[in-house]
Short mmCIF file of C-alpha atoms in Angstrom, two decimals:
data_model
loop_
_atom_site.label_atom_id
_atom_site.label_comp_id
_atom_site.label_asym_id
_atom_site.label_seq_id
_atom_site.Cartn_x
_atom_site.Cartn_y
_atom_site.Cartn_z
CA MET K 1 31.34 -0.06 -11.63
CA THR K 2 28.11 0.08 -9.74
CA ALA K 3 25.02 0.92 -12.00
CA PRO K 4 23.37 4.15 -11.08
CA GLN K 5 20.24 3.76 -8.87
CA PRO K 6 16.77 4.96 -9.99
CA PRO K 7 15.76 8.01 -8.26
CA GLY K 8 12.76 6.87 -6.68
CA TYR K 9 10.06 8.34 -4.77
CA ASP K 10 10.28 12.29 -5.13
CA ASP K 11 9.36 13.92 -1.79
CA VAL K 12 8.29 17.14 -3.15
CA PHE K 13 6.45 15.87 -6.37
CA LEU K 14 3.25 17.52 -5.00
CA GLY K 15 4.95 20.59 -4.07
CA ALA K 16 4.42 20.12 -0.51
CA SER K 17 6.75 17.96 1.17
CA THR K 18 5.55 14.14 1.90
CA ALA K 19 8.24 11.78 2.56
CA VAL K 20 7.78 7.87 2.53
CA PRO K 21 6.88 7.09 6.29
CA LEU K 22 9.70 5.94 8.44
CA PRO K 23 9.09 3.33 11.38
CA ALA K 24 8.91 5.63 14.34
CA ASP K 25 10.96 3.23 16.67
CA GLY K 26 13.82 3.39 14.36
CA ARG K 27 14.18 -0.29 13.17
CA VAL K 28 16.39 -1.07 10.56
CA VAL K 29 14.91 -0.82 7.00
CA ARG K 30 16.38 -1.18 3.32
CA GLU K 31 15.59 1.71 1.25
CA LEU K 32 15.00 0.20 -2.35
CA THR K 33 14.37 2.80 -5.17
CA TYR K 34 12.92 2.19 -8.32
CA VAL K 35 11.63 4.34 -11.23
CA HIS K 36 8.87 6.70 -9.57
CA PHE K 37 8.50 4.66 -6.41
CA THR K 38 10.21 3.48 -3.49
CA VAL K 39 10.14 0.45 -1.16
CA LEU K 40 11.31 0.49 2.60
CA LEU K 41 11.85 -3.31 3.21
CA ASP K 42 11.87 -4.77 6.88
CA PRO K 43 14.52 -7.39 6.53
CA ALA K 44 13.42 -9.11 9.69
CA ARG K 45 9.92 -9.59 8.34
CA ARG K 46 11.09 -9.89 5.04
CA LEU K 47 8.10 -7.52 3.74
CA ALA K 48 7.63 -3.85 2.91
CA VAL K 49 6.85 -1.80 6.04
CA ALA K 50 6.00 1.35 3.77
CA THR K 51 6.08 2.11 -0.01
CA GLY K 52 5.62 5.28 -1.90
CA VAL K 53 4.73 6.16 -5.56
CA ASN K 54 4.28 9.48 -7.45
CA ILE K 55 1.50 9.33 -10.05
CA ASP K 56 1.30 11.70 -12.75
CA GLY K 57 -2.18 11.53 -14.27
CA ALA K 58 -1.56 13.83 -17.44
CA GLN K 59 1.33 11.13 -18.35
CA LEU K 60 0.16 7.71 -17.50
CA ARG K 61 0.69 4.93 -20.16
CA GLU K 62 -0.98 1.82 -20.61
CA LEU K 63 1.47 -1.09 -20.92
CA ASP K 64 1.13 -4.82 -20.95
CA ARG K 65 2.05 -7.06 -17.72
CA SER K 66 5.21 -8.63 -17.77
CA ASP K 67 4.88 -10.87 -14.55
CA ASP K 68 8.55 -11.46 -14.50
CA TRP K 69 8.57 -11.62 -10.68
CA ARG K 70 12.29 -11.80 -9.27
CA LEU K 71 14.21 -11.07 -6.32
CA ASP K 72 15.84 -7.58 -5.89
CA PRO K 73 19.65 -8.41 -6.07
CA ARG K 74 20.65 -5.35 -3.82
CA VAL K 75 19.33 -7.29 -0.54
CA ASP K 76 20.10 -10.67 0.56
CA ALA K 77 17.58 -13.27 -0.70
CA ASP K 78 16.66 -14.17 3.05
CA GLU K 79 15.52 -10.68 3.53
CA GLN K 80 12.67 -10.92 0.98
CA VAL K 81 9.95 -13.09 0.73
CA GLY K 82 10.55 -14.93 -2.60
CA ALA K 83 8.82 -17.62 -4.92
CA ASP K 84 8.82 -20.57 -2.33
CA VAL K 85 6.04 -18.65 -0.11
CA TYR K 86 3.66 -18.54 -3.33
CA ALA K 87 3.95 -21.93 -4.50
CA ALA K 88 1.37 -24.57 -4.67
CA ASN K 89 -1.21 -22.48 -2.63
CA ASP K 90 -3.80 -19.86 -2.86
CA LEU K 91 -1.55 -17.07 -2.30
CA ASP K 92 -1.16 -14.22 -4.68
CA ARG K 93 1.86 -12.03 -5.33
CA GLY K 94 -0.22 -8.82 -4.39
CA HIS K 95 1.36 -5.79 -5.67
CA LEU K 96 1.91 -3.06 -3.22
CA VAL K 97 2.82 -0.34 -5.67
CA ARG K 98 0.07 -1.01 -8.22
CA ARG K 99 1.49 -1.89 -11.53
CA SER K 100 -0.02 0.96 -13.29
CA ASP K 101 0.64 3.65 -10.99
CA PRO K 102 4.53 4.38 -11.86
CA VAL K 103 3.92 3.77 -15.34
CA TRP K 104 4.23 7.47 -16.93
CA GLY K 105 6.69 9.52 -18.58
CA ALA K 106 8.71 8.74 -21.71
CA PRO K 107 8.18 5.41 -23.41
CA GLU K 108 11.57 3.99 -22.11
CA VAL K 109 10.88 5.30 -18.50
CA ALA K 110 7.50 3.85 -18.24
CA GLU K 111 8.84 0.35 -19.62
CA GLN K 112 11.37 0.37 -16.80
CA ALA K 113 8.76 1.48 -14.09
CA ASN K 114 6.33 -1.17 -15.30
CA SER K 115 9.10 -3.83 -15.08
CA ASP K 116 10.38 -2.68 -11.67
CA THR K 117 6.91 -3.33 -10.02
CA PHE K 118 7.41 -7.06 -10.45
CA VAL K 119 10.22 -7.38 -7.85
CA TYR K 120 9.32 -9.24 -4.68
CA PRO K 121 9.98 -6.52 -2.03
CA ASN K 122 6.95 -4.84 -3.87
CA ALA K 123 4.69 -7.91 -3.33
CA ALA K 124 3.00 -9.31 -0.01
CA PRO K 125 1.12 -12.41 0.36
CA GLN K 126 -2.53 -12.04 -0.26
CA ALA K 127 -5.27 -14.53 -0.48
CA ALA K 128 -6.22 -15.10 -4.04
CA GLN K 129 -9.66 -14.01 -3.77
CA PHE K 130 -8.70 -10.80 -1.94
CA ASN K 131 -6.28 -9.84 -4.62
CA GLN K 132 -8.48 -10.40 -7.42
CA SER K 133 -11.98 -9.32 -6.32
CA MET K 134 -11.30 -5.94 -4.49
CA GLU K 135 -12.42 -3.67 -7.16
CA LEU K 136 -13.09 -0.97 -4.51
CA TRP K 137 -9.65 -1.36 -3.00
CA LEU K 138 -7.68 -1.54 -6.22
CA GLY K 139 -9.70 1.40 -7.79
CA LEU K 140 -9.10 3.75 -4.98
CA GLU K 141 -6.18 5.47 -6.81
CA ASP K 142 -8.15 5.89 -9.78
CA TYR K 143 -10.98 7.62 -8.00
CA LEU K 144 -8.56 9.95 -6.03
CA LEU K 145 -6.59 10.87 -9.05
CA THR K 146 -10.03 11.80 -11.02
CA HIS K 147 -10.54 13.97 -7.82
CA ALA K 148 -6.81 15.46 -7.78
CA ASP K 149 -7.46 16.26 -11.61
CA THR K 150 -9.44 19.34 -10.31
CA TYR K 151 -5.97 20.49 -9.05
CA ASP K 152 -3.03 18.98 -10.44
CA THR K 153 -3.66 15.54 -11.78
CA LYS K 154 -0.78 14.17 -9.48
CA LEU K 155 -1.04 11.96 -6.44
CA SER K 156 1.19 10.33 -4.06
CA VAL K 157 0.19 7.09 -2.62
CA PHE K 158 1.53 5.12 0.39
CA THR K 159 0.87 1.41 0.76
CA ALA K 160 1.97 -1.68 2.73
CA PRO K 161 0.81 -4.37 5.01
CA VAL K 162 0.40 -3.63 8.61
CA LEU K 163 3.15 -6.12 9.96
CA ALA K 164 1.64 -7.16 13.36
CA ALA K 165 3.68 -9.22 16.03
CA ASP K 166 0.71 -12.01 15.90
CA ASP K 167 0.40 -12.43 12.19
CA PRO K 168 -0.30 -16.22 11.44
CA PRO K 169 3.13 -17.84 10.48
CA TYR K 170 3.41 -19.59 7.12
CA ARG K 171 6.62 -21.14 5.71
CA GLY K 172 8.57 -18.91 7.83
CA VAL K 173 6.70 -15.77 7.12
CA GLY K 174 3.88 -13.88 8.89
CA ILE K 175 1.04 -13.38 6.66
CA PRO K 176 -0.43 -9.94 7.04
CA ARG K 177 -4.04 -9.77 8.04
CA LEU K 178 -4.27 -5.90 7.45
CA PHE K 179 -3.33 -3.57 4.50
CA TRP K 180 -3.24 0.19 4.73
CA LYS K 181 -3.13 3.10 2.19
CA VAL K 182 -2.80 6.76 2.22
CA ALA K 183 -3.27 8.76 -0.74
CA ALA K 184 -2.15 12.58 -0.96
CA TRP K 185 -2.74 15.29 -3.11
CA ALA K 186 -1.89 19.19 -3.46
CA THR K 187 -4.70 21.62 -3.36
CA GLY K 188 -4.64 25.12 -4.29
CA PRO K 189 -2.14 27.21 -3.82
CA GLU K 190 -3.76 30.19 -2.44
CA PRO K 191 -2.74 33.44 -4.17
CA GLY K 192 0.87 33.87 -3.21
CA GLY K 193 0.88 30.83 -1.26
CA GLU K 194 2.38 27.35 -1.03
CA PRO K 195 0.26 24.36 -2.33
CA GLN K 196 -1.60 22.51 0.41
CA LEU K 197 -1.52 19.15 1.15
CA ALA K 198 -4.74 16.92 1.48
CA ALA K 199 -4.86 13.25 2.46
CA THR K 200 -6.94 10.25 3.12
CA GLY K 201 -6.50 6.91 4.59
CA TYR K 202 -7.68 3.46 4.27
CA VAL K 203 -7.78 -0.08 5.79
CA LEU K 204 -8.46 -3.50 4.12
CA ASP K 205 -8.49 -6.88 6.01
CA GLN K 206 -8.05 -10.27 4.51
CA THR K 207 -8.35 -12.14 7.77
CA PRO K 208 -11.18 -14.29 6.74
CA GLN K 209 -9.61 -15.44 3.90
CA LEU K 210 -6.61 -16.85 5.41
CA ASP K 211 -8.52 -19.77 6.91
CA ASP K 212 -9.12 -20.83 3.55
CA ILE K 213 -5.53 -21.49 2.54
CA ASP K 214 -4.83 -23.56 5.64
CA LEU K 215 -2.64 -21.51 7.59
CA PRO K 216 -2.02 -22.80 11.39
CA ASP K 217 -4.11 -21.38 13.93
CA ASP K 218 -2.05 -18.83 15.95
CA GLY K 219 -4.38 -19.52 18.96
CA THR K 220 -5.52 -15.92 19.25
CA ARG K 221 -8.83 -16.50 17.88
CA GLN K 222 -11.32 -19.38 18.44
CA VAL K 223 -13.35 -21.11 15.89
CA GLY K 224 -16.38 -19.42 15.12
CA ASP K 225 -15.32 -16.14 16.23
CA PRO K 226 -16.27 -13.23 14.06
CA PRO K 227 -12.94 -11.66 12.17
CA PRO K 228 -12.01 -8.25 13.25
CA LEU K 229 -13.53 -6.32 10.41
CA GLY K 230 -15.33 -8.79 8.64
CA PRO K 231 -14.69 -10.18 5.06
CA TYR K 232 -13.30 -7.85 2.64
CA ARG K 233 -14.36 -4.83 4.11
CA THR K 234 -12.82 -1.67 3.03
CA PHE K 235 -12.52 1.31 5.53
CA GLN K 236 -11.70 4.91 5.20
CA VAL K 237 -9.96 5.49 8.64
CA PRO K 238 -8.41 8.65 10.24
CA ILE K 239 -4.63 8.45 9.14
CA THR K 240 -3.47 8.86 12.93
CA ASP K 241 -5.03 5.55 13.33
CA ILE K 242 -2.73 4.06 10.75
CA ALA K 243 0.08 5.49 12.35
CA THR K 244 -0.85 3.71 15.53
CA LEU K 245 -1.60 0.36 13.72
CA THR K 246 1.92 0.27 11.69
CA GLY K 247 4.30 2.31 14.18
CA LEU K 248 5.23 4.66 11.31
CA ASP K 249 5.77 8.17 11.39
CA LEU K 250 3.14 9.69 9.07
CA GLY K 251 4.47 13.34 9.57
CA PRO K 252 2.47 15.79 7.93
CA LEU K 253 -0.20 13.35 6.45
CA VAL K 254 -1.89 13.28 9.76
CA ALA K 255 -2.83 17.05 9.80
CA ALA K 256 -3.90 16.78 6.22
CA ASP K 257 -6.38 14.16 6.71
CA ARG K 258 -9.67 14.89 5.00
CA LEU K 259 -11.60 12.66 7.26
CA LEU K 260 -12.97 14.77 10.17
CA VAL K 261 -13.47 12.77 13.21
CA PRO K 262 -13.82 13.70 16.96
CA ALA K 263 -11.16 12.54 19.41
CA SER K 264 -11.40 9.15 20.82
CA THR K 265 -13.27 9.28 24.22
CA GLY K 266 -12.59 5.84 25.39
CA VAL K 267 -14.34 4.44 22.33
CA GLY K 268 -12.18 1.82 20.27
CA PRO K 269 -10.52 3.45 17.27
CA ARG K 270 -12.39 1.07 14.74
CA ASP K 271 -15.76 2.43 15.99
CA ARG K 272 -14.99 5.70 14.25
CA TRP K 273 -13.79 3.98 10.91
CA ASN K 274 -16.12 4.75 7.80
CA ARG K 275 -17.09 1.50 6.10
CA LEU K 276 -16.96 1.76 2.39
CA HIS K 277 -19.26 0.14 -0.15
CA THR K 278 -18.62 2.38 -3.09
CA THR K 279 -16.19 5.42 -3.65
CA ALA K 280 -19.00 7.54 -3.49
CA GLU K 281 -18.94 7.20 0.44
CA ILE K 282 -15.32 8.52 0.66
CA ARG K 283 -15.15 11.72 2.56
CA LEU K 284 -12.98 14.41 0.78
#
C-alpha cells in the first residue's frame, strides 16, 4: 500500500489564491509535496524550477538541524542532483525552501517538516561563500514576516534557481548563476471584502564565485569582464522581470508587486532593479 503523500504547499493559505508558479512553456515537471511546502522539479535539469512554502509566524518552532541529506525515492535518481555533485569541492547544498520556514504547527508536524527540507530536490549548488555569508538574502523572510505580522503573521515564499540555457556545466549539471525569490502576504481585508495580495521579488547572483570552484569556462564571458550583477549583490526586482528570467507563470503575483517601476522604454530591465544593502531599502 502506498504511503499517503503530505499535502504540500496550500494555494489558499493567505486567503487569496497563490499557486506555486508553473513553467509557461508547459515543460515537464515533477510535483513533490512535503510538509508545508512543494517542490516542482525539472527532471531534465535535475533541479527545482520553483518551490513554494507556507510560513505561519505565530506557530514557528526552533528545532535542531538534521543534515540528513537524501534523494527523494518518488523520482528516479538520475532526475535529481545528488551527493556526487557536492563531493570534494567548494559547493554547498543550498536550501531553496529555508530549513526553518515550514517548521511550524504541532511538534510531530514540525519535526517532519524539518526533516523534509533535507531532500536533494530542495537543494541547489551554491558556492560555499555565497550560501554562508548572505545574511541579507537569507534574512528576507524574517524581515517580511515581521512586516506581515501587522496583518496576519503568514507568508508564502517562492524560491528557485534561474535555470538558464548557458549555465556552466559541472559533473553533468548546469550550475545556476542566479537565484530568485518572491514573497507574498495578505493585507486587509477591507470591510466586507476579500484579503488583498501583496508581493515583492528578489534576485541574487553567484556568478563571480563560480570561478573560485574551477568550473569550466562556458565561453560566454572573457577573462576580466565584470560579472553581470557583481559579487553577492541582492536586488529587489519587478516580479514581471522574474517571470521573464525564469519562463514561469507568476499569475497574480505580478499584479500584487509592491515595487512600483515605470514600464521599460528601451532600457534593459536590470537598470530598474533596486540594489539592496540592508532590509531598510526594501520598497513595500
